[in-house]
mmCIF file of C-alpha atoms in Angstrom:
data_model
loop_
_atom_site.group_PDB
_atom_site.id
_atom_site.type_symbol
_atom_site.label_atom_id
_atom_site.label_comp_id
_atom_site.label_asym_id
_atom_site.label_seq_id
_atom_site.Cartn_x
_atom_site.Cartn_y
_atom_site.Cartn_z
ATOM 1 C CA UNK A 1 13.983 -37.353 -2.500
ATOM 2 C CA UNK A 2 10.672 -36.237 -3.829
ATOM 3 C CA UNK A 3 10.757 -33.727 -6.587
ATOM 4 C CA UNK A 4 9.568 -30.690 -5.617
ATOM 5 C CA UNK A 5 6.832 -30.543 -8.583
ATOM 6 C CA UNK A 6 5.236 -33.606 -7.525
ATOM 7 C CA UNK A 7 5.248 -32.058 -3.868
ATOM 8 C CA UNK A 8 3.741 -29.136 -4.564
ATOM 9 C CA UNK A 9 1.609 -29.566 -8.004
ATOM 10 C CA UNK A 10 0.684 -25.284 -7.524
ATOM 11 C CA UNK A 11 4.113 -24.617 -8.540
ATOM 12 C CA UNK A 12 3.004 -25.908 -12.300
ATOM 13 C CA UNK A 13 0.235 -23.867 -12.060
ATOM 14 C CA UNK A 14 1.557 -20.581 -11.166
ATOM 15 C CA UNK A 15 4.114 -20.715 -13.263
ATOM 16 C CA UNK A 16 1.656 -21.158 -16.368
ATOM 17 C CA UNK A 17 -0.567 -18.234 -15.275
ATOM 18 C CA UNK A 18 2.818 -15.896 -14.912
ATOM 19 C CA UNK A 19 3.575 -16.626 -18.556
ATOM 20 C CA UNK A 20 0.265 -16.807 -20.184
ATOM 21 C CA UNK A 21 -1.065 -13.459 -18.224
ATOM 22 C CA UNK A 22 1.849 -10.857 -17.788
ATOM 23 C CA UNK A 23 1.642 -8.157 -15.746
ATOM 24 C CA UNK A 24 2.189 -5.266 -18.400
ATOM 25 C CA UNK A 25 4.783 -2.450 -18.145
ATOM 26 C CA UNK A 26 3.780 0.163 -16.830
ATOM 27 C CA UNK A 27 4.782 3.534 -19.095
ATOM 28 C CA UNK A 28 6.935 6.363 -18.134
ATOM 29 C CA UNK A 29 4.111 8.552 -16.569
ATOM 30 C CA UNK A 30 2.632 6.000 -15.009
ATOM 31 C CA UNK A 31 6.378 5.058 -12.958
ATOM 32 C CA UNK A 32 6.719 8.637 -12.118
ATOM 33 C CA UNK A 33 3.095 9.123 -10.832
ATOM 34 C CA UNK A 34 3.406 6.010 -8.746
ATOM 35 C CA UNK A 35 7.253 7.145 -7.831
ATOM 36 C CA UNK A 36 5.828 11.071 -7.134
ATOM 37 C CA UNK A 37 7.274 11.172 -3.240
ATOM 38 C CA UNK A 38 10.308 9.657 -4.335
ATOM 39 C CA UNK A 39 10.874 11.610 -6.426
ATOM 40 C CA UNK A 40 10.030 14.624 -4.684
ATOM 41 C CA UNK A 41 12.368 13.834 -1.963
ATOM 42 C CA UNK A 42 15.157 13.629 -4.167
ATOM 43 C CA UNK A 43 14.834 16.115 -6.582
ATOM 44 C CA UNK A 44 13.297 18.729 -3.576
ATOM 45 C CA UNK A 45 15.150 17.866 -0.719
ATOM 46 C CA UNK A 46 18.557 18.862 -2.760
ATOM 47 C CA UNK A 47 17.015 21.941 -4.354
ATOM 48 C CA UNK A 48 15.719 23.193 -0.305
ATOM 49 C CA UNK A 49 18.780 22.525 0.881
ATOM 50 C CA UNK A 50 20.830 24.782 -1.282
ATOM 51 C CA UNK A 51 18.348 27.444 -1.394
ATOM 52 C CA UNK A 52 18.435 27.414 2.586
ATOM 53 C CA UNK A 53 22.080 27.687 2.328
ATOM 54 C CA UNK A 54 22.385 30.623 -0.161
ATOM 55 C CA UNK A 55 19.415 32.421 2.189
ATOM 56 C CA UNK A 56 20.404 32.058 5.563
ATOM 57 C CA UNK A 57 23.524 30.484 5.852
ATOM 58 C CA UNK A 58 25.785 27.112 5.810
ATOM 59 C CA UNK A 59 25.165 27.693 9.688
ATOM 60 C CA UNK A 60 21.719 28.374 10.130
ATOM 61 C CA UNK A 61 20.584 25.444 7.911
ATOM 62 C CA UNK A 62 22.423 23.107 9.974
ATOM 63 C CA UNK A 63 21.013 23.934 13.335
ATOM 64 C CA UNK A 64 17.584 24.650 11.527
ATOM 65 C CA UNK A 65 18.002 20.863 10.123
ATOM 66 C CA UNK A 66 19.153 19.570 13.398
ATOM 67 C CA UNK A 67 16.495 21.203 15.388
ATOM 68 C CA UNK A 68 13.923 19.618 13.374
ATOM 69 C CA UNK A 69 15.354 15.952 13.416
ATOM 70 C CA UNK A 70 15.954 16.753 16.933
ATOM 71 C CA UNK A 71 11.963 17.482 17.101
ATOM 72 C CA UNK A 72 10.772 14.734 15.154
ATOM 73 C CA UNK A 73 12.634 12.535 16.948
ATOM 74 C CA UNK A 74 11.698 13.462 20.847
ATOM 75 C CA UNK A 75 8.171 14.405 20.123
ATOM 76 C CA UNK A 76 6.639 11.419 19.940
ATOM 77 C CA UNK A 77 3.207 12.916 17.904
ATOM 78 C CA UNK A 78 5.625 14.149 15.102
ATOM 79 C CA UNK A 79 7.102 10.833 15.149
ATOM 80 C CA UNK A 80 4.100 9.215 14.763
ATOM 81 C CA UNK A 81 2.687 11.451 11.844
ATOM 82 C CA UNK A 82 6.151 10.821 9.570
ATOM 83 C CA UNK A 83 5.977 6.732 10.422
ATOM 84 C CA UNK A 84 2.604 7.008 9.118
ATOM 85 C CA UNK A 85 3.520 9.241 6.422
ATOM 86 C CA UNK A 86 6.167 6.872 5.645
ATOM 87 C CA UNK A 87 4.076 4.073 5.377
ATOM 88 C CA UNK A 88 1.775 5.273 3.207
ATOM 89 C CA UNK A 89 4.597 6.400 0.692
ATOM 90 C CA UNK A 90 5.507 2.407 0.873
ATOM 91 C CA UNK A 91 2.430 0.316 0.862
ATOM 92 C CA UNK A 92 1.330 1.408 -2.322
ATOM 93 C CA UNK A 93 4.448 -0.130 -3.721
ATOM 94 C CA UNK A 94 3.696 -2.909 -1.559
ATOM 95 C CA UNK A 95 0.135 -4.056 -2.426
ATOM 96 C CA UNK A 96 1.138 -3.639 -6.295
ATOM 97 C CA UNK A 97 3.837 -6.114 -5.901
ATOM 98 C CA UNK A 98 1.020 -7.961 -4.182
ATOM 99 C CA UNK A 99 -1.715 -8.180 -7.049
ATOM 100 C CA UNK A 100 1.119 -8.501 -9.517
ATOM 101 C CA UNK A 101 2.080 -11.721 -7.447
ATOM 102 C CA UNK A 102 -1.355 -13.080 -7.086
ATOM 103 C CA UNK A 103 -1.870 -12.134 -10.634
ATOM 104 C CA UNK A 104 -4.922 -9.829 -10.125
ATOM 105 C CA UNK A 105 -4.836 -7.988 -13.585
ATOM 106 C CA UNK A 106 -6.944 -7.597 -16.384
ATOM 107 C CA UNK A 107 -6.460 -9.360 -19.885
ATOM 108 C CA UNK A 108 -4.044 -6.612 -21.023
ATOM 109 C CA UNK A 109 -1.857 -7.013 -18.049
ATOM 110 C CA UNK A 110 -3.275 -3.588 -16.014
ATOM 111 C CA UNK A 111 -2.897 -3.776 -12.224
ATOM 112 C CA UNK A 112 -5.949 -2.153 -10.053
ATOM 113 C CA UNK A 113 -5.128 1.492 -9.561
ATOM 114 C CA UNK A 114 -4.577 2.812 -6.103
ATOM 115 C CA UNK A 115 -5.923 5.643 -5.589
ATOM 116 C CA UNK A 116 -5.249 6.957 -2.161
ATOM 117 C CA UNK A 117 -3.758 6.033 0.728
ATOM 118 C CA UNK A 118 -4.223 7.667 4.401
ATOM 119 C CA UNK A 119 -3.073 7.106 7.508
ATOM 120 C CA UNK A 120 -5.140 5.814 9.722
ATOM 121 C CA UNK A 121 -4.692 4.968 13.667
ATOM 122 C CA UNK A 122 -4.625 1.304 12.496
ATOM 123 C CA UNK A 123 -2.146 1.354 9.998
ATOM 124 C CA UNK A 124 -3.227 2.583 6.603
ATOM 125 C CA UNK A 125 -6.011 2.916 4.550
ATOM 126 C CA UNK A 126 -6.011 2.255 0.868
ATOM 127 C CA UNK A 127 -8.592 3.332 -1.846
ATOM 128 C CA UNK A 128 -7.970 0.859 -4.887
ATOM 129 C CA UNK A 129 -10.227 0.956 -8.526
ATOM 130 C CA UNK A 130 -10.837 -2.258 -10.094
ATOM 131 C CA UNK A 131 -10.273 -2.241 -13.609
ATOM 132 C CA UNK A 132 -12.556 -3.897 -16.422
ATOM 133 C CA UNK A 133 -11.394 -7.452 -16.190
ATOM 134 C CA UNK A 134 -10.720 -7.160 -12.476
ATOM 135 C CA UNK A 135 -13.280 -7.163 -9.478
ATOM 136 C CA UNK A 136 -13.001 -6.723 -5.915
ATOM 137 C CA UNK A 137 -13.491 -10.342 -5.332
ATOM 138 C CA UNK A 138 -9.887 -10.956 -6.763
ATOM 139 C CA UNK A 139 -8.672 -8.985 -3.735
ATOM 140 C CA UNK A 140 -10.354 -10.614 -1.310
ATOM 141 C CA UNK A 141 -9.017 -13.651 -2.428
ATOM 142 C CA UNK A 142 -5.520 -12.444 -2.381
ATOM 143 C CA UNK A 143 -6.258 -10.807 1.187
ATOM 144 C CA UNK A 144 -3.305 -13.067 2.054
ATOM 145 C CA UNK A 145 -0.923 -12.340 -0.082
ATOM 146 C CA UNK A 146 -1.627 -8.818 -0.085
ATOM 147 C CA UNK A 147 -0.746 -8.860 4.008
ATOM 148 C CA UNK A 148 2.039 -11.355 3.483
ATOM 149 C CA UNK A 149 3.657 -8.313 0.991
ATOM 150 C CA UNK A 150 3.290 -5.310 3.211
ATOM 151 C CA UNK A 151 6.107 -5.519 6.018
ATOM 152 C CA UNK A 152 5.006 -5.707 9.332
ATOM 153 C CA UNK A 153 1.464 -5.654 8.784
ATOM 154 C CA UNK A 154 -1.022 -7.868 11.447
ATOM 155 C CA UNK A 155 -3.042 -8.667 8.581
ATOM 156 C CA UNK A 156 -5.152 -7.131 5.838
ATOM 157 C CA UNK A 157 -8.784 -6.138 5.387
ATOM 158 C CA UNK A 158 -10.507 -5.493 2.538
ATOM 159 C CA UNK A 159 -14.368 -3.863 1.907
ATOM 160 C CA UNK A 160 -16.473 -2.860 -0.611
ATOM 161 C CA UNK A 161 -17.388 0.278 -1.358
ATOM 162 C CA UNK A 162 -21.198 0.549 -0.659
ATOM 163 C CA UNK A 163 -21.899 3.172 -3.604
ATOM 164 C CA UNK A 164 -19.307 1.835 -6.737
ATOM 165 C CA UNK A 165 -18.946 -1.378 -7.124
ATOM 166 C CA UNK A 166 -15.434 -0.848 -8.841
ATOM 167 C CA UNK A 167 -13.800 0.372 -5.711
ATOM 168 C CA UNK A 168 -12.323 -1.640 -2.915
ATOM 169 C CA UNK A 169 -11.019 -0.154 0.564
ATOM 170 C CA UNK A 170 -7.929 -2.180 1.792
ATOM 171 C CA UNK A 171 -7.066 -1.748 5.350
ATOM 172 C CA UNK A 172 -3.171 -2.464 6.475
ATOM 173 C CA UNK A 173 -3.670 -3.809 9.832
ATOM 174 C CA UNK A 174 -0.247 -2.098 11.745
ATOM 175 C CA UNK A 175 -1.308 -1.668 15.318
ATOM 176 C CA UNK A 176 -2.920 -4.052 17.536
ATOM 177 C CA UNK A 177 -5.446 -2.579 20.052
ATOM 178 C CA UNK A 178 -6.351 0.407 17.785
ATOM 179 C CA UNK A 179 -10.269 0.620 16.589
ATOM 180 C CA UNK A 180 -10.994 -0.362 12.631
ATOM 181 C CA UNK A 181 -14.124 0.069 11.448
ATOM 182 C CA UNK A 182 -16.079 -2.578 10.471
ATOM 183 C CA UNK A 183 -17.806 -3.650 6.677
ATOM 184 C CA UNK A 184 -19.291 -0.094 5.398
ATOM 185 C CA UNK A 185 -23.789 -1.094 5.977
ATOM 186 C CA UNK A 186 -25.708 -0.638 3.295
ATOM 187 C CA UNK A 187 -26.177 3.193 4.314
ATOM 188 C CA UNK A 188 -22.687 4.078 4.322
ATOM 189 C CA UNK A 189 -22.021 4.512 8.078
ATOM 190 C CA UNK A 190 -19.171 2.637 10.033
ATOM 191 C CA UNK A 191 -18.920 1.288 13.609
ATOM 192 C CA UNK A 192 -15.660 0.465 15.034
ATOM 193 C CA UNK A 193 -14.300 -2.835 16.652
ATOM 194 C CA UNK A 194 -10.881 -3.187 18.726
ATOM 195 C CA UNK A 195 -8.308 -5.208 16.101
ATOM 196 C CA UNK A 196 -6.401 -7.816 18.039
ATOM 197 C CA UNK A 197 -3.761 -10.485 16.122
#
């Protein structure tokens, strides 16, 4: 049996860049910013419920409640708008885990900074700042990696942005069929193009 360093001589590798570049810990505002829904959710979603109950009812909250699952779940445009409100609350989380994998972090440890995310008809769209030590190169060589990482993605696309060179739009390719648009020109304007796996 071969030994599974000699099979695979990357293994060495990666494990030397883990240990010699850390991804840093992030602090305590930084965790709750990139935790915000989250937390939201569970700190709000209490805190509704038992106003609603105090206001209106035990009662009245319940059928209120059920009424709108009920809607959410039969209509299938409100369905759509909370899967791709979901997914947007989770591939943040995602493509972090992503760069921190594929090591894409300055010399102090700092992961790029996401700073949006959108729904899109395709999947999601994903505004990401490269920090000093980081370039949007590093993504693109990670585009792999980065698609691997976010569950049930097709793939992953990533552009420049035409006006700062620091800032990289990352596509999350969900929904075969649906129009992407393409590399931004040099002018800023976008064309679309069917995505098919």
């Amino acid at each position: 049996m071969r030994h599974p360093v000699r099979r695979n001589p990357h293994l060495v590798l990666r494990f030397i860049e883990r240990e010699t570049s850390p991804v840093a810990r992030p602090g305590p505002l930084v965790v709750l910013w990139r935790w915000r829904y989250e937390v939201m959710l569970l700190v709000g979603g209490p805190a509704v419920g038992i106003v609603a109950v105090r206001t209106a009812g035990p009662a009245v909250t319940i059928v209120v409640g059920s009424l709108v699952c009920l809607l959410v779940l039969l209509w299938p445009q409100a369905r759509r708008e909370v899967a791709g409100r979901f997914w947007c609350v989770v591939t943040p989380h995602r493509v972090r885990k992503a760069c921190a994998e594929a090591l894409i972090v300055n010399r102090r440890g700092k992961l790029p900074v996401i700073l949006r995310t959108r729904p899109e008809p395709f999947g999601e769209r994903l505004w990401v700042w490269c920090r000093a030590g980081t370039s949007p190169g590093d993504l693109e060589r990670a585009r792999d990696v980065i698609a691997a990482a976010c569950w049930l993605a097709h793939g992953v696309r990533i552009s420049r942005d035409p006006h700062r060179t620091s800032l990289v739009i990352v596509d999350v390719l969900r929904r075969a069929g649906r129009p992407v648009p393409q590399e931004p020109a040099e002018t800023g304007e976008r064309t679309l193009t069917r995505f098919r796996p």
